[in-house]
XYZ file of N, CA and C in Angstrom:
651
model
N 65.550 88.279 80.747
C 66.726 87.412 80.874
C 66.517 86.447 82.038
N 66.826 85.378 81.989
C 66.239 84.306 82.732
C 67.618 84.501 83.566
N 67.444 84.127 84.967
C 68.371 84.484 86.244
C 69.377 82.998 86.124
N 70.205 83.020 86.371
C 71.256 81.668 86.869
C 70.869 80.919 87.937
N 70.903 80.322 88.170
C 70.949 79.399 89.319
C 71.705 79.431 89.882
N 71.755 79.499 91.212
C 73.239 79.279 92.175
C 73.492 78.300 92.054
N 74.913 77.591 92.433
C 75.149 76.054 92.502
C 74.969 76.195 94.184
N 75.038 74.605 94.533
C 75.127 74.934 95.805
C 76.399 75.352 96.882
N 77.154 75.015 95.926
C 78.561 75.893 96.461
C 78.267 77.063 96.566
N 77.926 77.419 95.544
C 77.592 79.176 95.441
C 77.058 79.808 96.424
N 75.851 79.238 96.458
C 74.605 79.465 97.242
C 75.325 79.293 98.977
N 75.895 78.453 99.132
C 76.704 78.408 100.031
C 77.615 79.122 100.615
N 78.725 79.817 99.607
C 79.444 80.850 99.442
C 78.514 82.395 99.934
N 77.251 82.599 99.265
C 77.110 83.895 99.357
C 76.612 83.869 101.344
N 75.832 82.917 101.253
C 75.224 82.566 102.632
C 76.378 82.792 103.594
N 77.564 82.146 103.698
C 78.705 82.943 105.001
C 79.152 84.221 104.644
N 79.475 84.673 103.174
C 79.196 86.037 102.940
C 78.904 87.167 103.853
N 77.415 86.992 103.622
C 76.604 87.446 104.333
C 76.231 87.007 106.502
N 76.339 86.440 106.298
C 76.817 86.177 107.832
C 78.160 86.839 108.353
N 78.779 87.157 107.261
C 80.521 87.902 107.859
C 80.259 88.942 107.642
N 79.447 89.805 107.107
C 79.150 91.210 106.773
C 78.122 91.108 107.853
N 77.445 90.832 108.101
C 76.163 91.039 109.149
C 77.023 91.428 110.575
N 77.977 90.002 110.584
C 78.784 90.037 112.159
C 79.999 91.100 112.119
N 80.162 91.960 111.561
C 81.004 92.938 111.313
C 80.829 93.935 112.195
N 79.638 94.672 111.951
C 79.212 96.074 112.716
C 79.083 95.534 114.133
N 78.400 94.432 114.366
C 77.888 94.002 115.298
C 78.964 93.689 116.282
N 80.148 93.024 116.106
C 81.555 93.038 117.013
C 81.661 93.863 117.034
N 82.255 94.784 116.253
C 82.737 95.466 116.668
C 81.901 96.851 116.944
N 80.944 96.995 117.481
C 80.111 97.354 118.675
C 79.935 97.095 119.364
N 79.522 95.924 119.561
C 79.038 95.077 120.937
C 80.344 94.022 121.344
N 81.068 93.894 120.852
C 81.659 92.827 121.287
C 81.713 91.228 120.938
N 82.484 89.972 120.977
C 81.784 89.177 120.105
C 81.186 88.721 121.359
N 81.653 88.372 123.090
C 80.938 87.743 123.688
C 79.672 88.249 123.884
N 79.188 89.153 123.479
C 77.908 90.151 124.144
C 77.334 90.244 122.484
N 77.824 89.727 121.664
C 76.928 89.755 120.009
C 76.956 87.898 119.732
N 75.456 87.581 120.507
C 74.939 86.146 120.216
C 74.667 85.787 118.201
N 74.485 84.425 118.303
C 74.458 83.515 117.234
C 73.405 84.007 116.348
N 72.198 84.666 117.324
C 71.129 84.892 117.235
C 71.017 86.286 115.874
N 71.686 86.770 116.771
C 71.834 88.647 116.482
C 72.365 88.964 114.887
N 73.564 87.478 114.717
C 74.314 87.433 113.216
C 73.113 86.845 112.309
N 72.522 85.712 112.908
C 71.646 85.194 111.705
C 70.685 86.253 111.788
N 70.205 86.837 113.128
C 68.929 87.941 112.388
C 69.555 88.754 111.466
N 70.555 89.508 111.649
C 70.921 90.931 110.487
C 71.210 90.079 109.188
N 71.763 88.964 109.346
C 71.891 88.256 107.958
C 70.650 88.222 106.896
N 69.277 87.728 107.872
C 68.495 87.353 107.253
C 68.242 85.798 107.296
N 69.007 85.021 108.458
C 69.092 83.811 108.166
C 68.589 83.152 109.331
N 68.481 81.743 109.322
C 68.107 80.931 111.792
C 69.318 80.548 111.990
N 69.266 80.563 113.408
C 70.647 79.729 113.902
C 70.852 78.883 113.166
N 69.670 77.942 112.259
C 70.420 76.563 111.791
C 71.382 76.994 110.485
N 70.994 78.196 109.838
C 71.954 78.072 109.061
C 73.096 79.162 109.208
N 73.291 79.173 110.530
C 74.538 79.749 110.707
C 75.405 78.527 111.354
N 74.743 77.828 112.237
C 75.988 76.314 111.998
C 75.698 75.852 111.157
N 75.221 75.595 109.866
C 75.494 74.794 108.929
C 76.930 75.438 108.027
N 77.125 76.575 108.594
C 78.243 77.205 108.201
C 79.558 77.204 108.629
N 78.882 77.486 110.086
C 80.621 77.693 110.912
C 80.121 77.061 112.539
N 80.871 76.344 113.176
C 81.105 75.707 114.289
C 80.924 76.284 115.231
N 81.202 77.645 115.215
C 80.942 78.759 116.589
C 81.223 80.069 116.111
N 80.966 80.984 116.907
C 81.281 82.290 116.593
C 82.887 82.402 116.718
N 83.402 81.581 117.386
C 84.785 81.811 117.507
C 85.144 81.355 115.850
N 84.861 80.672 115.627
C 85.420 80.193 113.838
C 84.442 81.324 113.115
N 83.763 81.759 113.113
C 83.096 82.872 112.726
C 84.180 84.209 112.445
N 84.653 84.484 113.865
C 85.448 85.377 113.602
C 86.397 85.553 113.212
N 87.383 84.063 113.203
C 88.895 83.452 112.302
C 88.545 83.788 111.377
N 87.331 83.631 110.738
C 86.502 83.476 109.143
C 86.494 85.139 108.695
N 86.179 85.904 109.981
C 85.843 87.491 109.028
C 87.333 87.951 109.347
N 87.928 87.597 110.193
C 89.476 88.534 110.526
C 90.476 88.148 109.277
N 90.273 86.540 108.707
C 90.888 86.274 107.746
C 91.003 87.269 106.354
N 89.298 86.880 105.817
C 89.032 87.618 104.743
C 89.183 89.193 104.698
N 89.197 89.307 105.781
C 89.804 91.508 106.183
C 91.470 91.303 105.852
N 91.818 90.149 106.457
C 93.637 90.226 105.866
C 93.554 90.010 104.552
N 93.116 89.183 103.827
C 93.427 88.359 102.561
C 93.087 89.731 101.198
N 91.838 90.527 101.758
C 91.333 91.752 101.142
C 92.384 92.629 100.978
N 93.201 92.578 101.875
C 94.398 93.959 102.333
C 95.370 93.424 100.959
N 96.045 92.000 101.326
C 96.734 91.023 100.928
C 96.591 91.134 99.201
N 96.003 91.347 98.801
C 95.315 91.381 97.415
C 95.523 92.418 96.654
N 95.346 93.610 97.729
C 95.883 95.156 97.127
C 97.391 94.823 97.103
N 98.010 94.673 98.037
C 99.477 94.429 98.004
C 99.833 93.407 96.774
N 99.318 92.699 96.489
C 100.155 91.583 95.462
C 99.626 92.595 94.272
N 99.149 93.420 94.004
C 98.491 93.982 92.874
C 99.616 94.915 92.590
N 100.056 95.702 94.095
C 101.079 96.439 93.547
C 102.727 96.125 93.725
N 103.229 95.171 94.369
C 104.181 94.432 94.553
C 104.719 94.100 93.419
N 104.848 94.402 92.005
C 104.947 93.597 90.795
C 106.309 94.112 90.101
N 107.213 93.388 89.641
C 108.238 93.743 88.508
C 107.610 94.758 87.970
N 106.448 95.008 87.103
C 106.087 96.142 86.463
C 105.584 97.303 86.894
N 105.568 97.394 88.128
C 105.600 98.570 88.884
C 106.602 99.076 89.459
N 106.412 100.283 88.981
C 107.846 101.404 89.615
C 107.919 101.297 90.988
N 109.289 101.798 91.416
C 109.619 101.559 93.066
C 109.242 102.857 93.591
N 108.724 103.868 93.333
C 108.120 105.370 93.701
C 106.993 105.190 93.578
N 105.967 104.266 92.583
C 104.423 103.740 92.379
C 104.129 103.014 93.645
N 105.417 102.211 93.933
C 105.228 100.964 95.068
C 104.802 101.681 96.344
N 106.046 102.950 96.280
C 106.142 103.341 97.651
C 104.603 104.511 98.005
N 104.451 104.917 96.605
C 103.517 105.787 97.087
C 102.029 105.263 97.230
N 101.474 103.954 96.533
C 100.776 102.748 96.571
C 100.615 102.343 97.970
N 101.880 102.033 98.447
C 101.533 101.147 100.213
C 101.320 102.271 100.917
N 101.286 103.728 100.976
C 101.116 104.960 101.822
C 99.540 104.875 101.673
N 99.315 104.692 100.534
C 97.515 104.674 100.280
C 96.838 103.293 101.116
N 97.526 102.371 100.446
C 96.378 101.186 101.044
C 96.275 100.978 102.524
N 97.633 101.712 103.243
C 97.778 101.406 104.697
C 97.198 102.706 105.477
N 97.005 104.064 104.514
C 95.935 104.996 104.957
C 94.528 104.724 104.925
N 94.133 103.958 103.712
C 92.785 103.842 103.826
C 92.364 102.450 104.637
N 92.968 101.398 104.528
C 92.745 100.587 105.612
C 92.316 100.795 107.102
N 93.171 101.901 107.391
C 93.380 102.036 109.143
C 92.323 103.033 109.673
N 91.842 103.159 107.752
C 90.262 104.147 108.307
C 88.824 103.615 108.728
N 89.395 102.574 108.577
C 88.051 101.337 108.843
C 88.036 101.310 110.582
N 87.299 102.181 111.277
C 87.258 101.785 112.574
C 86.323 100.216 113.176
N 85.756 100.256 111.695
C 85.121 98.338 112.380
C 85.915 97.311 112.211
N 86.838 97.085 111.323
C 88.318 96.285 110.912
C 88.836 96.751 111.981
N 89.038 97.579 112.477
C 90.135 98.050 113.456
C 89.924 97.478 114.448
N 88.645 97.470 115.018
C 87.640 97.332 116.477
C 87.828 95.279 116.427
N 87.563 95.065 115.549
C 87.672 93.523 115.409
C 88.863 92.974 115.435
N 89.966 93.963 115.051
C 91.134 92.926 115.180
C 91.925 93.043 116.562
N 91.296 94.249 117.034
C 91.594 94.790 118.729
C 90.860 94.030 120.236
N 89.478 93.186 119.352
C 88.798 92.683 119.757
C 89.068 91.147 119.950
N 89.945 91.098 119.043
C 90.697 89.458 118.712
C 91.215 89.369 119.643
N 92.281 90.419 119.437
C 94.368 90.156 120.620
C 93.345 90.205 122.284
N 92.070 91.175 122.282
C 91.899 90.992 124.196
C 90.883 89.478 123.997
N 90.658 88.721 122.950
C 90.386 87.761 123.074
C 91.043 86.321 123.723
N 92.230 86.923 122.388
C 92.829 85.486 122.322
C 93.624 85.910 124.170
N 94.193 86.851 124.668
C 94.588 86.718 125.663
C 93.904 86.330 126.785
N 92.767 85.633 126.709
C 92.166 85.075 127.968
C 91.347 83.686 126.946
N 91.640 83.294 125.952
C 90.974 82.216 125.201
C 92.247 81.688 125.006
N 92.819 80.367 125.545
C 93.636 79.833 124.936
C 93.501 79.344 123.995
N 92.399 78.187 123.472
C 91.934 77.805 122.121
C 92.068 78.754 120.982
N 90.888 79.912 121.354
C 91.459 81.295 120.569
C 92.840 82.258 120.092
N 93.705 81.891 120.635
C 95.077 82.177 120.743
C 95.315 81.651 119.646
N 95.202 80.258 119.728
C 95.821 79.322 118.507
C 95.573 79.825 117.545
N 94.463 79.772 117.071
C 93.875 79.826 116.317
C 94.386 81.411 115.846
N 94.377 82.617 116.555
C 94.787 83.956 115.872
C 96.425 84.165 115.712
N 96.785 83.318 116.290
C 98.363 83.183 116.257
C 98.908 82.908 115.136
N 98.179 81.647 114.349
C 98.592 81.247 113.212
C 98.053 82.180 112.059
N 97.049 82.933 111.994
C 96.731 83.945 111.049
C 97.467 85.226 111.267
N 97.880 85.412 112.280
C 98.680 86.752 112.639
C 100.104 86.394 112.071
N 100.571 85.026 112.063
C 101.923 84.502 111.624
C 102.201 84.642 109.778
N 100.663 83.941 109.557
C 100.625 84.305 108.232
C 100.957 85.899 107.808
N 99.760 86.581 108.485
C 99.960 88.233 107.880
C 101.002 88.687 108.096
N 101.526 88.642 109.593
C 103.481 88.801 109.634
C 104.488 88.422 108.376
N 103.989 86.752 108.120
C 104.727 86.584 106.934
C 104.904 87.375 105.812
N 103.657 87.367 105.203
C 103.210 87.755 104.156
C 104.056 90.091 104.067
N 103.734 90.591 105.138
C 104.332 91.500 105.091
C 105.930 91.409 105.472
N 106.509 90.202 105.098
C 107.702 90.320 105.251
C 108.289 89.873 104.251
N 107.023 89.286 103.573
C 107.733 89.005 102.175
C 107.693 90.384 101.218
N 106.356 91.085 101.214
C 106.576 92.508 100.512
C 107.815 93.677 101.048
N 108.425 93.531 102.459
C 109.594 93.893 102.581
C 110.491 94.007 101.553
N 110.569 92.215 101.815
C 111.604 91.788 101.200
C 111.998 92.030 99.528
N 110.642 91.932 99.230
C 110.872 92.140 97.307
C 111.462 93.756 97.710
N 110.477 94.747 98.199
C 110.717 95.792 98.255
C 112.948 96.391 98.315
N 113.332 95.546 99.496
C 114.586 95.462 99.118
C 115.173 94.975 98.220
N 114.667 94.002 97.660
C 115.196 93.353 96.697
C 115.701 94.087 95.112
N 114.587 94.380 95.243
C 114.185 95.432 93.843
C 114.925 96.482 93.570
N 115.683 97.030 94.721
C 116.773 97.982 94.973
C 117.834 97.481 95.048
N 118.039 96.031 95.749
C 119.420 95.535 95.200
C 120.387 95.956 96.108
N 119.466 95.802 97.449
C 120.294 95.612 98.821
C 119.154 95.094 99.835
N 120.254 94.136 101.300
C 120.121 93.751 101.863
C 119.370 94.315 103.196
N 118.274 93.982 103.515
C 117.722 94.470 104.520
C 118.730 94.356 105.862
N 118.181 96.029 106.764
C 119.412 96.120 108.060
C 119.497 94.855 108.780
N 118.058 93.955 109.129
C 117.777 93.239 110.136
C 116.619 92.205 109.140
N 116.239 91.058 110.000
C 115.595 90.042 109.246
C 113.837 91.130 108.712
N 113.769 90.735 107.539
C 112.228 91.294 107.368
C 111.108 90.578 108.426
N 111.248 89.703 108.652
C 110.178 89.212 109.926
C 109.990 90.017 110.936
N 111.215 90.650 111.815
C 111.087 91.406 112.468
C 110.553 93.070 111.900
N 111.144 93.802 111.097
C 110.570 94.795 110.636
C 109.309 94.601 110.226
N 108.757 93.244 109.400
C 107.351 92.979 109.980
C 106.471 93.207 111.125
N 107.102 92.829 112.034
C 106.880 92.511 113.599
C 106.474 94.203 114.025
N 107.660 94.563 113.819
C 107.645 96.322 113.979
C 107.008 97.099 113.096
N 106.816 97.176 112.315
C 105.494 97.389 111.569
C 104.298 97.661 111.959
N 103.873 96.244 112.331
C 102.395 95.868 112.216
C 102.441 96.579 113.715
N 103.286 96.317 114.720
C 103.023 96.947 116.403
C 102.893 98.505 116.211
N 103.751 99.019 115.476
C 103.724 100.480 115.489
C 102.470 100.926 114.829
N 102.288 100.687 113.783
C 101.059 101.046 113.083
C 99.389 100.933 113.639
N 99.405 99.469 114.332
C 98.189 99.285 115.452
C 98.422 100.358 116.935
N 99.509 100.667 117.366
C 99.771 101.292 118.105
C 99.339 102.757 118.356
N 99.286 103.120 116.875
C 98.860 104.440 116.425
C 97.390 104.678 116.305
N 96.962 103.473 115.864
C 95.508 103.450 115.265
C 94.853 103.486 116.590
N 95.161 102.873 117.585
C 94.412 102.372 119.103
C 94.208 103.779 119.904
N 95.453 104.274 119.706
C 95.922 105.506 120.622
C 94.660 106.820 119.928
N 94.567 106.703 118.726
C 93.499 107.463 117.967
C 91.880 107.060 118.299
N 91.687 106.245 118.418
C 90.546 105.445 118.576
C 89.809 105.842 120.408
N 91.105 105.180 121.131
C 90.884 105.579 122.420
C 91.063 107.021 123.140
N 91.847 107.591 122.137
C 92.027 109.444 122.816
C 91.797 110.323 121.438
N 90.377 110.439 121.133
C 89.942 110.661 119.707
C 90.743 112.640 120.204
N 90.301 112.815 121.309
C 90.316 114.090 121.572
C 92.246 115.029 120.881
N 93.057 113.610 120.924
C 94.252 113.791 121.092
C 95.176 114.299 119.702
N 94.003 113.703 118.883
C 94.413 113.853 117.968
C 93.581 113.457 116.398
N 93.848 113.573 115.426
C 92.855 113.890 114.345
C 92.965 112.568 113.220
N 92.395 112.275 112.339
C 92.432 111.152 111.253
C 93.481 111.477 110.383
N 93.967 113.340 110.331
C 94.835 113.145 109.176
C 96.295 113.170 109.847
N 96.450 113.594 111.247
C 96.982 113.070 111.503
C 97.977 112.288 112.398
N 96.843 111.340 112.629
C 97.798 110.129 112.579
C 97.688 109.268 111.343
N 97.050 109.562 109.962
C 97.421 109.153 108.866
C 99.277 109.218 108.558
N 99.084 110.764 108.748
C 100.081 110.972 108.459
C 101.446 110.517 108.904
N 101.189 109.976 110.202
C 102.500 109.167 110.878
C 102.340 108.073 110.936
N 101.220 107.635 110.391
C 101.452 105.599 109.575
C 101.907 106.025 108.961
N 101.985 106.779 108.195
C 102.473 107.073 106.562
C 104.009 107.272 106.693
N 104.277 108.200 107.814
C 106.139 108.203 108.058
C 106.329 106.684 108.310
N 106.002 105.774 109.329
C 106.758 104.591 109.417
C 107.010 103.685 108.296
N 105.470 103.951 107.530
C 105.897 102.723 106.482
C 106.959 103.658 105.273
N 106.788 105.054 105.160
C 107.511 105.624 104.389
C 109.388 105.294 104.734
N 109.500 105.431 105.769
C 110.767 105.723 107.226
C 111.611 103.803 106.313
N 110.607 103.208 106.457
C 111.426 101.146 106.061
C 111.262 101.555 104.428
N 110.446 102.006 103.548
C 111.244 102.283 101.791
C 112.187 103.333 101.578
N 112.471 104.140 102.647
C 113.492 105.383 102.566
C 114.434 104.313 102.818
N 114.430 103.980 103.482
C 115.768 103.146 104.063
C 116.519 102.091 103.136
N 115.651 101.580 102.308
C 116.101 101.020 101.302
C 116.956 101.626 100.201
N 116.164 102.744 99.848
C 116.535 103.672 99.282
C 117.768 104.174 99.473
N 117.521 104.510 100.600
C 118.932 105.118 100.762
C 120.321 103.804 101.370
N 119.970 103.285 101.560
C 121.123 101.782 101.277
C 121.137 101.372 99.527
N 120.563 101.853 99.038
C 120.809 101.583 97.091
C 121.420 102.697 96.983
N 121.437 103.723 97.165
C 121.929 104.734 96.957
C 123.865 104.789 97.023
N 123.823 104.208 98.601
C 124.535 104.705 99.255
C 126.195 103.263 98.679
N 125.183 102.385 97.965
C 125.595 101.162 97.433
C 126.475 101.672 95.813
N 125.579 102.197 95.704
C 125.940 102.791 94.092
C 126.949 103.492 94.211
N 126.602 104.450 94.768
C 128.161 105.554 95.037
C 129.279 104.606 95.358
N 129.013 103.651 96.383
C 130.734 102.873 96.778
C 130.708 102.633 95.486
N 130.641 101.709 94.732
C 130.518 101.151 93.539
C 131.130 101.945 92.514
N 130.085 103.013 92.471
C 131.008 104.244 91.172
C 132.847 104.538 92.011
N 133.093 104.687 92.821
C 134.261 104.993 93.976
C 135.251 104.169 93.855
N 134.521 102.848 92.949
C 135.942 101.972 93.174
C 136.146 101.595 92.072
């Protein structure tokens, strides 16, 4: 069977690919200031020249892999977010993707690696601010259907239970990471799993608690 040809988009495409998988292990081991230009194109397989022919700096390098780690997450969620999925599928669905996510200690290490970034990179700030705004969003819109779908009003704006969310859940993961001794993978699985469980109970039980007035009057 005769092989395809890449286009050069393609060919293009697989090439940062592979430069974002190479620079993966490598941050988040070493760090990005202490993991040179050098180090990504060697594990890639590629020269410096064609790692700027790609990306501008390692700092856009890493917008580039922190993105595609959200957009990956982002993808499971719209898969199960759907009218045709049950609200017990939903709930027991986001317990999974936000357990196995938070098992990724190199995703983890990189996005921990970002926030002590951007706090001494102002340029860098910008730049993670507006992707952190997005992913905030974006989990405030699956909130929101999530209430919706039940057919009551969230206690407080979903942005913020976003907000609280994403802090509590990194909060947990860090505390595991940095005091491995303290405690175990299953669990603090298990208490991501209460918080995000703790915001669909709550819904729940405001539909619930909706219905009964309703039958009452």
């Amino acid at each position: 069977m005769t092989r395809q040809r890449l286009t050069r988009e393609e060919s293009r495409d697989q090439t940062r690919q592979r430069l974002l998988d190479a620079a993966q292990p490598l941050i988040a081991e070493k760090g990005l200031v202490a993991t040179s230009v050098e180090d990504i194109a060697d594990a890639a397989g590629y020269t410096r020249g064609a790692f700027y022919s790609n990306f501008g700096s390692k700092n856009d390098l890493f917008i580039e892999l922190l993105r595609r780690d959200h957009q990956k997450a982002n993808d499971e969620f719209v898969a199960v977010f759907t009218d045709e999925t049950p609200v017990e599928q939903i709930r027991a669905r986001t317990r999974e993707i936000y357990g196995r996510l938070y098992r990724d200690n190199e995703c983890f290490m990189n996005w921990t690696e970002a926030r002590m970034l951007a706090a001494r990179d102002g340029e860098f700030a910008t730049k993670l601010s507006a992707l952190m705004s997005e992913k905030r969003a974006q989990i405030a819109q699956f909130i929101g259907y999530f209430y919706q779908r039940l057919g009551v009003t969230p206690p407080t704006s979903t942005d913020d239970m976003a907000m609280g969310l994403m802090s509590l859940v990194e909060g947990v993961k860090l505390f595991m990471l940095s005091s491995p001794a303290e405690t175990s993978d299953a669990q603090a699985e298990a208490v991501l799993g209460l918080f995000i469980d703790s915001i669909m109970e709550l819904a729940c039980l405001r539909a619930q608690s909706a219905t009964a007035n309703n039958s009452a009057l």
